[in-house]
CSV table of C-alpha atoms in Angstrom, one decimal:
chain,number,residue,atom,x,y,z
A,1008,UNK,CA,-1.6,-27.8,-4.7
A,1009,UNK,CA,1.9,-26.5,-4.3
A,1010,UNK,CA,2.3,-23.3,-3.0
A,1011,UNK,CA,5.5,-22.8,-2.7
A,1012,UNK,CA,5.6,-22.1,-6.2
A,1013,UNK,CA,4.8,-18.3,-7.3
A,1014,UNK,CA,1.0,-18.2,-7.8
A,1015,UNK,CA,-1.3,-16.0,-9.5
A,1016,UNK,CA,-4.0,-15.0,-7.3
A,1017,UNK,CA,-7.3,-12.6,-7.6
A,1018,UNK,CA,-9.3,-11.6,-5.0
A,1019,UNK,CA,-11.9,-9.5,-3.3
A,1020,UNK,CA,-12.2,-8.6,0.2
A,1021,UNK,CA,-13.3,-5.9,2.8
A,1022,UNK,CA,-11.0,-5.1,5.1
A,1023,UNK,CA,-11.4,-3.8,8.5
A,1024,UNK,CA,-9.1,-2.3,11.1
A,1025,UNK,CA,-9.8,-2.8,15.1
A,1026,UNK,CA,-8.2,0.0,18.3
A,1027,UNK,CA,-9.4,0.6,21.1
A,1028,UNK,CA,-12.5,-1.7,20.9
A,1029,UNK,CA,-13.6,-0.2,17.4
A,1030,UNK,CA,-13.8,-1.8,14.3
A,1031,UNK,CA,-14.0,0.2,11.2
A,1032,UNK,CA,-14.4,-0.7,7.5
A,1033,UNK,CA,-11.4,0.8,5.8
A,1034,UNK,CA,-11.4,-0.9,2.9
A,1035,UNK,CA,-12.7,-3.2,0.2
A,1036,UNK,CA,-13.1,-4.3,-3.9
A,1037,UNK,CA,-16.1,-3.3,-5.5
A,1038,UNK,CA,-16.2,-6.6,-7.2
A,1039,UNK,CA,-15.6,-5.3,-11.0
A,1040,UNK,CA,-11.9,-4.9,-9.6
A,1041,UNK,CA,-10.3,-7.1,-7.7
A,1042,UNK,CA,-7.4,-7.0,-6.4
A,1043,UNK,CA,-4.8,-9.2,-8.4
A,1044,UNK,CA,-1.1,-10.2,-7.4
A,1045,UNK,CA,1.7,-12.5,-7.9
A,1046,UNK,CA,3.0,-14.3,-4.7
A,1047,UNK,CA,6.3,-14.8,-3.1
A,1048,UNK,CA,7.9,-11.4,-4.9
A,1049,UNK,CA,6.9,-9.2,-2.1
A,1050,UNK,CA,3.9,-7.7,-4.0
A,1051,UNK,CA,1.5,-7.3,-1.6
A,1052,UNK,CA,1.7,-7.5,2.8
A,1053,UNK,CA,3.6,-10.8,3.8
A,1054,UNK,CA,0.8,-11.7,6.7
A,1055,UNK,CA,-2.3,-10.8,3.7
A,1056,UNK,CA,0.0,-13.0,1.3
A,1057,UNK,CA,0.0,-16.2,3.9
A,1058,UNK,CA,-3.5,-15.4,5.3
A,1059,UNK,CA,-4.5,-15.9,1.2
A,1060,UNK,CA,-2.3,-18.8,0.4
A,1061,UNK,CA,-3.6,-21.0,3.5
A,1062,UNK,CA,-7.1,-20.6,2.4
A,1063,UNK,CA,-7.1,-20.4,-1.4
A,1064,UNK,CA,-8.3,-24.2,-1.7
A,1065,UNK,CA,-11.7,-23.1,0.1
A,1066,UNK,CA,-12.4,-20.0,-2.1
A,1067,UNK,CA,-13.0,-17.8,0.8
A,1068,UNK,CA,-10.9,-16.2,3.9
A,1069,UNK,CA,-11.3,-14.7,6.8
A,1070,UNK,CA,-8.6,-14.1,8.8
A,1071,UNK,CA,-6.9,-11.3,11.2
A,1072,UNK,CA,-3.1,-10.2,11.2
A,1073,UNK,CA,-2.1,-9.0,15.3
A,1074,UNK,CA,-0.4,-5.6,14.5
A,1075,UNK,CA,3.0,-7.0,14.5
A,1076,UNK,CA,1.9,-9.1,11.6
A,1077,UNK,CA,0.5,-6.2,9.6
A,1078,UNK,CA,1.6,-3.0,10.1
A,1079,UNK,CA,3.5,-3.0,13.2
A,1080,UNK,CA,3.2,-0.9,16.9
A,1081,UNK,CA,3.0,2.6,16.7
A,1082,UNK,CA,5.9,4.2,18.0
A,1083,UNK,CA,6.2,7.2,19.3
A,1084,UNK,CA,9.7,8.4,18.4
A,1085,UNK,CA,8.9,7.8,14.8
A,1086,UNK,CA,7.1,11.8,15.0
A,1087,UNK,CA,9.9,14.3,14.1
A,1088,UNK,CA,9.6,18.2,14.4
A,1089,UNK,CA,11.8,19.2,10.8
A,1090,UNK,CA,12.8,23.1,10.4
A,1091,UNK,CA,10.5,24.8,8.4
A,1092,UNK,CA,13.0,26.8,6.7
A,1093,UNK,CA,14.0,23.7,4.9
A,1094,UNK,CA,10.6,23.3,3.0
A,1095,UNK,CA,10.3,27.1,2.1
A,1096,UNK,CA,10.8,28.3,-1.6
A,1097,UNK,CA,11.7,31.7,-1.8
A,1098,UNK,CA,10.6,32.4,1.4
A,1099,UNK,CA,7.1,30.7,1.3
A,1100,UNK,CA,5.9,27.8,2.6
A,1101,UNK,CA,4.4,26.3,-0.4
A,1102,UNK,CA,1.4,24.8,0.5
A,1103,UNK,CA,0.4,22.7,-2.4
A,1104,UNK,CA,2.6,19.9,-1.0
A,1105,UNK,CA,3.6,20.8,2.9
A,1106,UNK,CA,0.1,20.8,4.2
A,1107,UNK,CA,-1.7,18.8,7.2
A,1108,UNK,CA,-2.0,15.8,5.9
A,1109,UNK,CA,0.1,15.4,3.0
A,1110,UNK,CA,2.9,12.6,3.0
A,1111,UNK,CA,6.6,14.2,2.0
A,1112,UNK,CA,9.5,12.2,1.0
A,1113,UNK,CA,12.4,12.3,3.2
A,1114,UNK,CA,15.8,10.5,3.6
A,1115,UNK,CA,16.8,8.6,5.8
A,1116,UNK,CA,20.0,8.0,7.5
A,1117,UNK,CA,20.7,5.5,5.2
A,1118,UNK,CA,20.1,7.6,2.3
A,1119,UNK,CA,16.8,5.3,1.4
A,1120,UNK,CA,13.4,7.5,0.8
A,1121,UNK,CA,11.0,7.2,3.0
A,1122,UNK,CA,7.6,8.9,3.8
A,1123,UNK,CA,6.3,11.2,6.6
A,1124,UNK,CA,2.5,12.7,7.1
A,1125,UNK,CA,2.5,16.2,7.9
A,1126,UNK,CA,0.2,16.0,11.1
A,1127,UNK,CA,1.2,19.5,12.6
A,1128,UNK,CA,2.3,23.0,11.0
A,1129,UNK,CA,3.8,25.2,13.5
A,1130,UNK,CA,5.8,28.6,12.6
A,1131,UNK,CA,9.2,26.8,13.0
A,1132,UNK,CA,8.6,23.4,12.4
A,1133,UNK,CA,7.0,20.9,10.5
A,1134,UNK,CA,6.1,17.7,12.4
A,1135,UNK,CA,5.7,14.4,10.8
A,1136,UNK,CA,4.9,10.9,11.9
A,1137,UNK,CA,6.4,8.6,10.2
A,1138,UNK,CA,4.6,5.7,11.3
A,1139,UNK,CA,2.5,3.3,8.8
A,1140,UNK,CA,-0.9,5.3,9.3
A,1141,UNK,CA,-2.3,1.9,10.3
A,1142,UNK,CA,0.5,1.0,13.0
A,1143,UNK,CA,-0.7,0.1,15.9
A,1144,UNK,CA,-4.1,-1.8,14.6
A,1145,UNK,CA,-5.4,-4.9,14.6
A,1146,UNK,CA,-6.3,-5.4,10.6
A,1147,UNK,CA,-8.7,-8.5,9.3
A,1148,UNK,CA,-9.6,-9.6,5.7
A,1149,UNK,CA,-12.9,-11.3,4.8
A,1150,UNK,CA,-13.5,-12.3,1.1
A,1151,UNK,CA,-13.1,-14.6,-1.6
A,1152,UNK,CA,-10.3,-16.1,-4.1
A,1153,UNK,CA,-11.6,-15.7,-7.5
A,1154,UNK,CA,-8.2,-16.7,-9.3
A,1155,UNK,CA,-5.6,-19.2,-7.9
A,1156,UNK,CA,-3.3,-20.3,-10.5
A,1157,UNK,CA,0.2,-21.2,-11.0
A,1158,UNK,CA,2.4,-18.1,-12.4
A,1159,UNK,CA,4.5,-19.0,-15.3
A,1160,UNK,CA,8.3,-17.8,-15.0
A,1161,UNK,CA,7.9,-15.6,-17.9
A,1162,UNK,CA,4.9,-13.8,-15.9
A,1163,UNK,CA,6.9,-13.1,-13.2
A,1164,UNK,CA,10.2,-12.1,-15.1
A,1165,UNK,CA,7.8,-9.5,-17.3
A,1166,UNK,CA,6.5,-7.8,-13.9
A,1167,UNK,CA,9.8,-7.2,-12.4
A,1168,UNK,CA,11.5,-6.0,-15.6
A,1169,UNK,CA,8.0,-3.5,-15.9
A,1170,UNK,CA,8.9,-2.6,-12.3
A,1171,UNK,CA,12.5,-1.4,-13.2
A,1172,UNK,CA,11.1,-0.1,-16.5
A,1173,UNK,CA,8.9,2.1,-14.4
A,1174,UNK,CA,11.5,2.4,-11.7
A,1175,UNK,CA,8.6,1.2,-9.2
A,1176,UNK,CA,10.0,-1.7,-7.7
A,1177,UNK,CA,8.2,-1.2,-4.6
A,1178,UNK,CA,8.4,2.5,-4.2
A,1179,UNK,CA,7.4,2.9,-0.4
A,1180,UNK,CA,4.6,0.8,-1.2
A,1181,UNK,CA,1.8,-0.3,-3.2
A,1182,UNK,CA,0.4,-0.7,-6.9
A,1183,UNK,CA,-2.8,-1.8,-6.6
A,1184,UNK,CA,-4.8,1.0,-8.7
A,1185,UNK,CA,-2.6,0.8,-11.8
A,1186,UNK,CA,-4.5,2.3,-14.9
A,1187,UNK,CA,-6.5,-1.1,-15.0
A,1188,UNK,CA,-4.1,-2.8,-17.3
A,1189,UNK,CA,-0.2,-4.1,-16.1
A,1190,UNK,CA,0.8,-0.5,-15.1
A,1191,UNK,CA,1.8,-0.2,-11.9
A,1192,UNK,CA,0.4,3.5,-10.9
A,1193,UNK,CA,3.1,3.2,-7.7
A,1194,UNK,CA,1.5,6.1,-5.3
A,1195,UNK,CA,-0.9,7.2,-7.5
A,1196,UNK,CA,0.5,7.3,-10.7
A,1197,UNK,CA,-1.0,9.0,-14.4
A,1198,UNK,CA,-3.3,7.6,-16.7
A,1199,UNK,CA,-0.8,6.8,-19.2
A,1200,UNK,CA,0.7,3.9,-17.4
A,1201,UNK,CA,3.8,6.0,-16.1
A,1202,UNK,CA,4.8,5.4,-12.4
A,1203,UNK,CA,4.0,8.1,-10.4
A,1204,UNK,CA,6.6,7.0,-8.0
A,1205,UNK,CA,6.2,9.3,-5.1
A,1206,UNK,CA,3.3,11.5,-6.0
A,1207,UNK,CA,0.1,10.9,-4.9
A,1208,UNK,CA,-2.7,8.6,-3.0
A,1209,UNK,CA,-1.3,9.3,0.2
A,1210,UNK,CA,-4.0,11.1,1.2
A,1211,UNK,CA,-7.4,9.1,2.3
A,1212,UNK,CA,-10.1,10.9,3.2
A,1213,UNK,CA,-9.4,11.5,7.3
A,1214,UNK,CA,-9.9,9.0,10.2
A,1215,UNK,CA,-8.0,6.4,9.2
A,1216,UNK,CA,-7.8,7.2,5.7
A,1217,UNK,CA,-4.4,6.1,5.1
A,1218,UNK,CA,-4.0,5.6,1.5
A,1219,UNK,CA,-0.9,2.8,3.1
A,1220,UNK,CA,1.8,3.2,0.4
A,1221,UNK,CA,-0.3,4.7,-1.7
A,1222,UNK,CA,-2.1,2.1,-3.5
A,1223,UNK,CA,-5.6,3.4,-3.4
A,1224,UNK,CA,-6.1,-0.2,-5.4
A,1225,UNK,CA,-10.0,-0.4,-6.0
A,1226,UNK,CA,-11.7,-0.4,-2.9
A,1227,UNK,CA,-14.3,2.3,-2.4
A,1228,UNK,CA,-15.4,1.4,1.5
A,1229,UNK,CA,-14.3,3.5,4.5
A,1230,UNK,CA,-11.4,5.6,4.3
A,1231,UNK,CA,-10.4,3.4,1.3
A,1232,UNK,CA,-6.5,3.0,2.0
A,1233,UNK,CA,-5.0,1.0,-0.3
A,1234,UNK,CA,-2.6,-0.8,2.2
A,1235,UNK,CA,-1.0,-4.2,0.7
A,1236,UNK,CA,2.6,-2.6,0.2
A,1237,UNK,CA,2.5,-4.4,-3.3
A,1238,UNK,CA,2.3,-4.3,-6.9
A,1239,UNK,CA,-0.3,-4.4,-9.9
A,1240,UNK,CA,-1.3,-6.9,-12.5
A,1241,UNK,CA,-4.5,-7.4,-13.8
A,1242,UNK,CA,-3.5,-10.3,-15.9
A,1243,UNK,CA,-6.6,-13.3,-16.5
């Protein structure tokens, strides 16, 4: 089987993340939706991507990315303390979207948007980490391939022209959740298959409830994070 052609794959999986000594479940499918991507476009996390690949011929993986190969080391510098006055509207800190917790878009110095949890309110400042909320952990995958197949050009061609369509592309991160047909749902998303680029699923539910790029794809277990950095397609 070659795969160095793109390939269709579906699959279910728990994943879990280990710090410290302690492993968590953080993630996984409920069965009903797998996850479902197209390799070799950048859809989903490059070490997830080859951990699949190198075990699809045996219908099940379990494998475990170091964090350099998932999410990378946590680092410390990436925590800025941004003037608060520059997130007030007419005066007011509005609190719907600058809260503890909530993931902002920034710029950075390149003029590329980026994300940053708010992880502190003070009465000048706004800090917020821009690390990946799972930098810094060990991350492993156990589950099966349900669907390994080759992807036909004209697949691949209709996903990335729905990308610019939707002006997805990869939006800071992931597509997983979609609406449950070829939307992409990019951070969260509506239920009428527009993008959603930069709206919501950042959120999790605490710990490490990271909802990584927003995919929120499926998975009900743990803190339920959603963190392939990838797209959506729930093609057969």
């Amino acid at each position: 089987m070659d795969k160095k052609n793109h390939r269709f794959l579906k699959v279910n999986y728990k994943m879990y993340t280990t710090k410290d000594g302690v492993t968590k479940l953080v993630e996984k499918t409920d069965g009903f939706k797998p996850l479902t991507f197209y390799s070799g476009i950048g859809m989903v996390l490059e070490g997830f991507e080859n951990g699949i690949l190198k075990h699809a011929d045996d219908g099940s993986f379990d494998f475990t990315l170091s964090p350099s190969e998932a999410y990378g080391e946590y680092d410390a510098e990436g925590v800025m303390a941004l003037d608060k006055q520059q997130f007030l509207r007419d005066g007011v800190l509005d609190s719907t979207f600058i809260h503890v917790g909530a993931y902002i878009p920034l710029d950075d110095a390149d003029g590329k948007m980026i994300f940053g949890r708010v992880t502190k309110i003070t009465d000048t400042d706004v800090v917020v980490d821009l690390n990946h909320p799972l930098a810094g952990f060990t991350v492993s995958f156990k589950g099966t391939v349900d669907t390994d197949r080759d992807a036909t050009d004209d697949e691949i061609q209709q996903f990335l022209d729905q990308q610019q369509a939707h002006h997805c592309g990869h939006c800071g991160g992931g597509c997983h959740s979609g609406d449950g047909d070829d939307h992409c749902g990019c951070h969260g998303g509506d239920d009428d298959g527009h993008c959603g680029c930069h709206s919501g699923c950042h959120s999790g539910e605490g710990g490490d409830g990271c909802g990584c790029h927003g995919d929120c794809h499926s998975g009900d277990g743990g803190d339920g994070c959603g963190c392939h950095d990838g797209g959506c397609c729930n093609k057969d």
